[in-house]
Amino acid sequence: MNFWTKVAGLILRNRYLVLLVIAIITGLLASQMKYMKFSYTEANLLPEDHIANLEYNQFLEIFGEEGNLVILGIKDSTVFTPKKFNAWNNLVRKFDSLEEIDFTISIADVQKLKADRKQRKFVLEPLYEKEPTTTQEVLDIKNQLFEKLPFYDNLLFNKETGTLQTAIYIKKEIINTPKRRDFIFNTLIPTITKFEKENNVDIRVSGMPYIRTLNAQNIQDEILLFVAGALGITAVIFFFFFRSFRATFITLLVVMTGVIWAFGFIGWFGYEITVLSALIPPLIIVIGVPNAVFLINKYQQEIKKHGQQAKALQRVISKVGNATLMTNITTASGFATFVFVKSSLLREFGILASVNIISIFILALLIIPILYSFMPLPKKKHLNHLETKWIENVVNWMEKMVRNRRITIYFTTVIVIVAAIIGVYKIKVSGSLIEDMPKSLEFYQDIKFFESEFGGIMPLEILVDTKKEKGVMSLSTLKKMEKINEAIETFPELSKPISITNVVKYSKQAYYKGNPKYYQLPTSQEQSYIFAYTKNSNSDASMLKNFVDSTGRYARITTFMKDIGTEKMNVIQERLREVIAKEFPSDKYTVSVTGKALVFIKGTNYLIKNLVISLSLAIFLIAIFMAWMFRSPPMIFISLLPNILPLLITAGLMGYFGIPIKPSTILVFSIAFGISVDDTIHFLAKYRQELMANNWRVKPSVYGALRETGVSMFYTSIVLFFGFLTFTLSSFGGTIALGGLVSVTLLLAMVSNLLLLPSLLLTFEKKIANKKVFKEPSIRIIPPEEEDKLEE
């Protein structure tokens, strides 16, 4: 007795026990859902030991978390009236008093640096003593700030546009915890909303903690949208094809159980929900439905043939089980290749996807036959779809093309390949942290506001190690740092830099009675007496602590980036490194360019290299599967070409439509390849069956396989197309691109497998129509007794 026949008997004889076991496992996994947690940090795409991560971690050790800044901006001329001006400053003081806040910097906090000639030291004095009561007093404060204090330009105001900015620094210990989320949603947003209503102004809010929190919430909201969308659209299409509430209900039960398992595995494995892992539940729905299509279609075909339920159910498991197992293994393999990537984010995605794909196969194979065993036989109206006229017309057209237009198919294929290759060369790489964020939402508009007003919100840090204590405060080091500042200011994509040189320039200005024209580094003659004032000053120390470490060995230069792509960032990095190499000799200084945004960009480049590795590995694994199944080298080429072609077309389309390669779109190729190979396996399995039935004659076998599998492949491809299209409901640009590209790729894969694959089989018939090759395959896709009957 064949293995799958034994499995069928075992499942159907123990159906109550099987359902009980599934119910217990589902209950256990559902209990793990409470351990699901959302990521409170940016996705780190690089391995822990990568040089970019090591440099960034060194920076964090010295200066602490740099992503703890929330910024408020207001561009409204009425803010320079006493009521609104005082209300604005009181708002900031209110935030400053909260336990979650480390400190704030606003106009109300501005301290003027003054030289005390008697004590020979610098002292800090407030910009104004009491709240202004007239518009003229406010304008005097504004004039003093804008015209006399260049130190605060681009830090607290934009002199050109009159925009005010306030910095709120959240405590570093809560920045990567759920407390940050509670503060943003329960305190920050309600307080600002109330202030806007009371004062009739529009406040812009941004900064990495704020963006990350709203982004995480968006991901959380969209999981339900994806799951509901995927369930809804696949149910509608499924019912349209099968015209059976029973079949639709069973399918939905299978995939909903699969979704519970998917969430349960995320909780059980202790993984965080990220933009990638949020795709797993809807992915399971979309992949699970085709399993149901093949199993239910086979059951209904068998009922139509002989009308015996027990025999039909046994055949569903024994005849479709192995082919469906193979298709799910190849799909899981496509995802499992991510396990070999060093990036923990992708590795987790690969593990979750492959485990859940095998799980949904097992659930479909067990639940569908068992539930049908409790139900009466399908009525004639439920079997009518097997003879749908328009589907038959589609299959007839494909057979006609393969029979009479093979040259046209090949010619079209060559033209498409050439056009796709040209498109591939147009593809760009994007490593932007915010490019995929929902552009319609207010917080994205706020990001663009701060980019135009203050030069960006994504911190880029330059860490200078002088290799000796108090080395930062030597005039030669300061001059070298000023050269980097000058280089940064040449880039419109970067904001004005902030560093110790700003404080030293402010000290010189204070020494010369606050005259703004002296806002510059001291000369070597001025250095000794200006620095003498600095040494006597306690006030200066508080201004230095954010720019120099306690030993005086390390200094930081902070600038903020606009939302720029990888290419521009590479140009900026190259220019900065040239200045660094020229100004800072490596034997005396170590200078590193770092920051979250830069780590993310480097992570994108790293992912692209790993994409090539994982995709190559997936193709290699599937080639081995084909070789193992069919023991024929030409069959490997014939089976892989129709699946690599859609990937090439998709890459070409990305180039033509300006869709960049980025972490979200990188997955398209592995997902699409793993799924599209399923069609090939189903077609070749049927083709081998037809070869034996037709005494090893290729032509009738190809046409027979085309007619038999064409309907199921068409059904599954349409379900997959619309299933992945639900991802375009997302507000994340990357998820929309992923859904659209995978949908198009799978549709192309169906056409390729139903036109190009049979054409290649007919063209290479002499090389592959070998009875020995097909008679004893390493993996049996069809039970032996079926093969014996066919040969008879």
mmCIF file of C-alpha atoms in Angstrom, residues 481-719:
data_model
loop_
_atom_site.group_PDB
_atom_site.id
_atom_site.type_symbol
_atom_site.label_atom_id
_atom_site.label_comp_id
_atom_site.label_asym_id
_atom_site.label_seq_id
_atom_site.Cartn_x
_atom_site.Cartn_y
_atom_site.Cartn_z
ATOM 1 C CA MET A 481 36.086 70.150 13.142
ATOM 2 C CA GLU A 482 35.085 73.502 11.652
ATOM 3 C CA LYS A 483 36.273 72.226 8.246
ATOM 4 C CA ILE A 484 33.801 69.336 8.569
ATOM 5 C CA ASN A 485 31.077 71.836 9.550
ATOM 6 C CA GLU A 486 31.819 73.868 6.427
ATOM 7 C CA ALA A 487 31.626 70.733 4.256
ATOM 8 C CA ILE A 488 28.252 69.811 5.825
ATOM 9 C CA GLU A 489 26.871 73.290 5.099
ATOM 10 C CA THR A 490 27.569 72.829 1.371
ATOM 11 C CA PHE A 491 24.919 70.082 1.200
ATOM 12 C CA PRO A 492 21.291 71.282 0.918
ATOM 13 C CA GLU A 493 20.220 67.792 2.095
ATOM 14 C CA LEU A 494 21.796 68.373 5.548
ATOM 15 C CA SER A 495 20.915 70.863 8.291
ATOM 16 C CA LYS A 496 23.394 73.279 9.869
ATOM 17 C CA PRO A 497 25.703 71.233 12.105
ATOM 18 C CA ILE A 498 25.800 71.552 15.899
ATOM 19 C CA SER A 499 29.048 70.850 17.779
ATOM 20 C CA ILE A 500 31.506 72.167 20.357
ATOM 21 C CA THR A 501 32.728 74.710 17.776
ATOM 22 C CA ASN A 502 29.337 76.482 18.030
ATOM 23 C CA VAL A 503 29.845 76.866 21.804
ATOM 24 C CA VAL A 504 33.435 78.121 21.361
ATOM 25 C CA LYS A 505 32.300 80.627 18.693
ATOM 26 C CA TYR A 506 29.533 81.779 21.048
ATOM 27 C CA SER A 507 32.150 82.200 23.799
ATOM 28 C CA LYS A 508 34.191 84.530 21.567
ATOM 29 C CA GLN A 509 31.039 86.509 20.718
ATOM 30 C CA ALA A 510 30.273 86.828 24.462
ATOM 31 C CA TYR A 511 33.852 87.945 25.151
ATOM 32 C CA TYR A 512 33.382 90.768 22.633
ATOM 33 C CA LYS A 513 30.226 92.059 24.406
ATOM 34 C CA GLY A 514 27.825 89.878 22.415
ATOM 35 C CA ASN A 515 28.675 91.385 19.027
ATOM 36 C CA PRO A 516 27.358 88.830 16.414
ATOM 37 C CA LYS A 517 30.208 89.573 13.978
ATOM 38 C CA TYR A 518 32.608 87.870 16.437
ATOM 39 C CA TYR A 519 30.643 84.596 16.257
ATOM 40 C CA GLN A 520 33.722 82.672 14.989
ATOM 41 C CA LEU A 521 36.556 80.537 16.297
ATOM 42 C CA PRO A 522 39.211 82.460 18.255
ATOM 43 C CA THR A 523 42.637 83.097 16.779
ATOM 44 C CA SER A 524 45.670 81.579 18.497
ATOM 45 C CA GLN A 525 46.286 84.950 20.239
ATOM 46 C CA GLU A 526 42.670 85.106 21.520
ATOM 47 C CA GLN A 527 42.627 81.457 22.522
ATOM 48 C CA SER A 528 44.513 81.779 25.812
ATOM 49 C CA TYR A 529 42.395 84.508 27.434
ATOM 50 C CA ILE A 530 39.033 83.296 26.039
ATOM 51 C CA PHE A 531 39.748 79.743 27.225
ATOM 52 C CA ALA A 532 40.852 81.175 30.591
ATOM 53 C CA TYR A 533 37.318 82.577 30.977
ATOM 54 C CA THR A 534 35.918 79.184 29.943
ATOM 55 C CA LYS A 535 37.920 77.324 32.620
ATOM 56 C CA ASN A 536 36.488 79.583 35.344
ATOM 57 C CA SER A 537 32.891 79.104 34.115
ATOM 58 C CA ASN A 538 30.392 76.648 35.522
ATOM 59 C CA SER A 539 27.797 77.937 33.080
ATOM 60 C CA ASP A 540 29.851 76.846 30.093
ATOM 61 C CA ALA A 541 30.090 73.260 31.316
ATOM 62 C CA SER A 542 26.350 72.678 30.930
ATOM 63 C CA MET A 543 26.517 73.848 27.317
ATOM 64 C CA LEU A 544 29.485 71.572 26.594
ATOM 65 C CA LYS A 545 28.115 68.315 28.020
ATOM 66 C CA ASN A 546 25.996 67.458 24.966
ATOM 67 C CA PHE A 547 28.900 67.947 22.545
ATOM 68 C CA VAL A 548 31.971 66.653 24.424
ATOM 69 C CA ASP A 549 32.297 63.637 26.734
ATOM 70 C CA SER A 550 33.336 64.065 30.386
ATOM 71 C CA THR A 551 37.021 63.306 29.666
ATOM 72 C CA GLY A 552 37.285 65.813 26.822
ATOM 73 C CA ARG A 553 38.578 63.045 24.523
ATOM 74 C CA TYR A 554 35.485 62.565 22.321
ATOM 75 C CA ALA A 555 33.437 65.167 20.445
ATOM 76 C CA ARG A 556 30.336 64.845 18.301
ATOM 77 C CA ILE A 557 29.125 66.826 15.320
ATOM 78 C CA THR A 558 25.366 66.468 14.843
ATOM 79 C CA THR A 559 23.492 67.294 11.665
ATOM 80 C CA PHE A 560 20.048 66.258 10.464
ATOM 81 C CA MET A 561 19.313 64.631 7.100
ATOM 82 C CA LYS A 562 16.427 65.098 4.724
ATOM 83 C CA ASP A 563 14.718 62.023 3.273
ATOM 84 C CA ILE A 564 17.398 61.203 0.720
ATOM 85 C CA GLY A 565 18.102 58.018 -1.191
ATOM 86 C CA THR A 566 21.175 55.820 -1.051
ATOM 87 C CA GLU A 567 22.877 57.427 -4.059
ATOM 88 C CA LYS A 568 22.850 60.958 -2.590
ATOM 89 C CA MET A 569 23.902 59.636 0.791
ATOM 90 C CA ASN A 570 26.868 57.839 -0.775
ATOM 91 C CA VAL A 571 27.970 61.117 -2.430
ATOM 92 C CA ILE A 572 27.670 62.981 0.903
ATOM 93 C CA GLN A 573 29.558 60.244 2.773
ATOM 94 C CA GLU A 574 32.324 60.233 0.171
ATOM 95 C CA ARG A 575 32.757 64.026 0.390
ATOM 96 C CA LEU A 576 32.776 63.991 4.208
ATOM 97 C CA ARG A 577 35.301 61.147 4.287
ATOM 98 C CA GLU A 578 37.572 63.109 1.928
ATOM 99 C CA VAL A 579 37.513 66.100 4.312
ATOM 100 C CA ILE A 580 38.031 63.808 7.331
ATOM 101 C CA ALA A 581 40.978 62.008 5.675
ATOM 102 C CA LYS A 582 42.568 65.370 4.778
ATOM 103 C CA GLU A 583 42.050 67.103 8.141
ATOM 104 C CA PHE A 584 42.351 64.264 10.662
ATOM 105 C CA PRO A 585 45.509 62.116 10.321
ATOM 106 C CA SER A 586 44.629 58.520 11.271
ATOM 107 C CA ASP A 587 47.602 58.182 13.677
ATOM 108 C CA LYS A 588 46.250 61.037 15.863
ATOM 109 C CA TYR A 589 42.476 60.812 15.374
ATOM 110 C CA THR A 590 39.756 58.251 14.739
ATOM 111 C CA VAL A 591 36.670 59.754 13.106
ATOM 112 C CA SER A 592 33.513 57.786 12.279
ATOM 113 C CA VAL A 593 30.340 58.835 10.471
ATOM 114 C CA THR A 594 27.320 57.172 12.064
ATOM 115 C CA GLY A 595 23.669 57.617 13.143
ATOM 116 C CA LYS A 596 20.443 55.611 12.831
ATOM 117 C CA ALA A 597 19.646 56.786 9.309
ATOM 118 C CA LEU A 598 23.117 55.846 8.058
ATOM 119 C CA VAL A 599 22.938 52.400 9.687
ATOM 120 C CA PHE A 600 19.570 51.866 7.951
ATOM 121 C CA ILE A 601 20.973 52.892 4.535
ATOM 122 C CA LYS A 602 23.937 50.541 4.951
ATOM 123 C CA GLY A 603 21.477 47.845 6.018
ATOM 124 C CA THR A 604 19.611 48.260 2.728
ATOM 125 C CA ASN A 605 22.807 47.779 0.725
ATOM 126 C CA TYR A 606 23.614 44.734 2.835
ATOM 127 C CA LEU A 607 20.143 43.292 2.160
ATOM 128 C CA ILE A 608 20.561 43.632 -1.598
ATOM 129 C CA LYS A 609 23.744 41.554 -1.490
ATOM 130 C CA ASN A 610 21.910 38.978 0.613
ATOM 131 C CA LEU A 611 18.930 39.005 -1.756
ATOM 132 C CA VAL A 612 21.157 37.704 -4.541
ATOM 133 C CA ILE A 613 22.475 34.979 -2.202
ATOM 134 C CA SER A 614 19.047 33.932 -0.863
ATOM 135 C CA LEU A 615 17.403 33.973 -4.309
ATOM 136 C CA SER A 616 20.276 31.988 -5.831
ATOM 137 C CA LEU A 617 19.982 29.527 -2.960
ATOM 138 C CA ALA A 618 16.205 29.231 -3.514
ATOM 139 C CA ILE A 619 16.731 28.570 -7.256
ATOM 140 C CA PHE A 620 19.452 26.019 -6.437
ATOM 141 C CA LEU A 621 17.232 24.207 -3.879
ATOM 142 C CA ILE A 622 14.301 24.059 -6.283
ATOM 143 C CA ALA A 623 16.606 22.847 -9.077
ATOM 144 C CA ILE A 624 17.629 20.004 -6.739
ATOM 145 C CA PHE A 625 13.938 19.220 -6.096
ATOM 146 C CA MET A 626 13.318 19.043 -9.846
ATOM 147 C CA ALA A 627 16.370 16.865 -10.423
ATOM 148 C CA TRP A 628 15.304 14.603 -7.585
ATOM 149 C CA MET A 629 11.740 14.329 -8.904
ATOM 150 C CA PHE A 630 12.452 13.859 -12.607
ATOM 151 C CA ARG A 631 16.099 12.716 -12.886
ATOM 152 C CA SER A 632 16.542 14.692 -16.103
ATOM 153 C CA PRO A 633 18.957 17.641 -16.601
ATOM 154 C CA PRO A 634 16.849 19.185 -19.430
ATOM 155 C CA MET A 635 13.838 19.104 -17.091
ATOM 156 C CA ILE A 636 15.674 21.366 -14.608
ATOM 157 C CA PHE A 637 16.159 24.020 -17.317
ATOM 158 C CA ILE A 638 12.602 23.575 -18.674
ATOM 159 C CA SER A 639 11.029 23.879 -15.204
ATOM 160 C CA LEU A 640 13.112 26.840 -13.957
ATOM 161 C CA LEU A 641 12.965 29.105 -17.037
ATOM 162 C CA PRO A 642 9.189 29.817 -16.849
ATOM 163 C CA ASN A 643 9.662 30.833 -13.190
ATOM 164 C CA ILE A 644 12.802 32.961 -13.550
ATOM 165 C CA LEU A 645 11.263 34.855 -16.507
ATOM 166 C CA PRO A 646 8.458 36.506 -14.409
ATOM 167 C CA LEU A 647 11.085 37.622 -11.847
ATOM 168 C CA LEU A 648 13.119 39.228 -14.618
ATOM 169 C CA ILE A 649 10.008 41.001 -15.974
ATOM 170 C CA THR A 650 9.146 42.261 -12.476
ATOM 171 C CA ALA A 651 12.679 43.610 -11.975
ATOM 172 C CA GLY A 652 12.378 45.323 -15.380
ATOM 173 C CA LEU A 653 9.012 46.855 -14.428
ATOM 174 C CA MET A 654 10.568 48.187 -11.203
ATOM 175 C CA GLY A 655 13.217 49.924 -13.308
ATOM 176 C CA TYR A 656 10.716 51.404 -15.798
ATOM 177 C CA PHE A 657 8.246 52.587 -13.110
ATOM 178 C CA GLY A 658 10.915 53.945 -10.773
ATOM 179 C CA ILE A 659 10.146 51.500 -7.936
ATOM 180 C CA PRO A 660 13.433 51.248 -6.027
ATOM 181 C CA ILE A 661 14.998 48.210 -4.435
ATOM 182 C CA LYS A 662 14.488 48.643 -0.692
ATOM 183 C CA PRO A 663 13.866 46.369 2.318
ATOM 184 C CA SER A 664 10.129 46.113 1.539
ATOM 185 C CA THR A 665 10.416 45.355 -2.206
ATOM 186 C CA ILE A 666 13.389 42.993 -1.822
ATOM 187 C CA LEU A 667 10.990 40.265 -0.641
ATOM 188 C CA VAL A 668 9.045 40.294 -3.924
ATOM 189 C CA PHE A 669 11.468 37.963 -5.681
ATOM 190 C CA SER A 670 11.727 35.261 -3.021
ATOM 191 C CA ILE A 671 7.959 35.254 -2.334
ATOM 192 C CA ALA A 672 7.010 35.180 -6.019
ATOM 193 C CA PHE A 673 9.582 32.541 -6.975
ATOM 194 C CA GLY A 674 8.624 30.211 -4.111
ATOM 195 C CA ILE A 675 4.915 30.407 -5.025
ATOM 196 C CA SER A 676 5.185 30.381 -8.841
ATOM 197 C CA VAL A 677 7.165 27.106 -8.808
ATOM 198 C CA ASP A 678 4.017 25.468 -7.372
ATOM 199 C CA ASP A 679 2.294 25.775 -10.751
ATOM 200 C CA THR A 680 5.254 24.089 -12.443
ATOM 201 C CA ILE A 681 5.172 21.144 -10.025
ATOM 202 C CA HIS A 682 1.417 20.637 -10.486
ATOM 203 C CA PHE A 683 1.773 20.829 -14.274
ATOM 204 C CA LEU A 684 4.743 18.445 -14.460
ATOM 205 C CA ALA A 685 3.104 15.995 -12.049
ATOM 206 C CA LYS A 686 0.070 15.785 -14.337
ATOM 207 C CA TYR A 687 2.298 15.714 -17.421
ATOM 208 C CA ARG A 688 4.106 12.626 -16.084
ATOM 209 C CA GLN A 689 0.757 10.967 -15.371
ATOM 210 C CA GLU A 690 -0.388 11.728 -18.935
ATOM 211 C CA LEU A 691 2.871 10.362 -20.418
ATOM 212 C CA MET A 692 2.136 6.957 -18.920
ATOM 213 C CA ALA A 693 -1.478 7.086 -20.055
ATOM 214 C CA ASN A 694 -0.398 7.995 -23.612
ATOM 215 C CA ASN A 695 2.397 5.417 -23.934
ATOM 216 C CA TRP A 696 5.175 8.057 -23.568
ATOM 217 C CA ARG A 697 3.940 10.216 -26.443
ATOM 218 C CA VAL A 698 4.762 13.817 -25.551
ATOM 219 C CA LYS A 699 2.226 15.815 -27.605
ATOM 220 C CA PRO A 700 -1.021 14.275 -26.298
ATOM 221 C CA SER A 701 0.515 14.247 -22.802
ATOM 222 C CA VAL A 702 1.300 17.990 -22.893
ATOM 223 C CA TYR A 703 -2.171 18.892 -24.169
ATOM 224 C CA GLY A 704 -3.810 16.551 -21.630
ATOM 225 C CA ALA A 705 -1.813 18.113 -18.755
ATOM 226 C CA LEU A 706 -2.662 21.596 -20.006
ATOM 227 C CA ARG A 707 -6.384 20.890 -20.087
ATOM 228 C CA GLU A 708 -6.380 19.112 -16.707
ATOM 229 C CA THR A 709 -4.228 21.546 -14.678
ATOM 230 C CA GLY A 710 -5.104 24.719 -16.577
ATOM 231 C CA VAL A 711 -8.349 25.256 -14.632
ATOM 232 C CA SER A 712 -6.825 24.754 -11.157
ATOM 233 C CA MET A 713 -3.765 26.865 -12.032
ATOM 234 C CA PHE A 714 -6.022 29.601 -13.364
ATOM 235 C CA TYR A 715 -8.167 29.511 -10.194
ATOM 236 C CA THR A 716 -5.186 29.596 -7.828
ATOM 237 C CA SER A 717 -3.380 32.331 -9.766
ATOM 238 C CA ILE A 718 -6.477 34.558 -9.726
ATOM 239 C CA VAL A 719 -6.906 33.944 -5.975
#
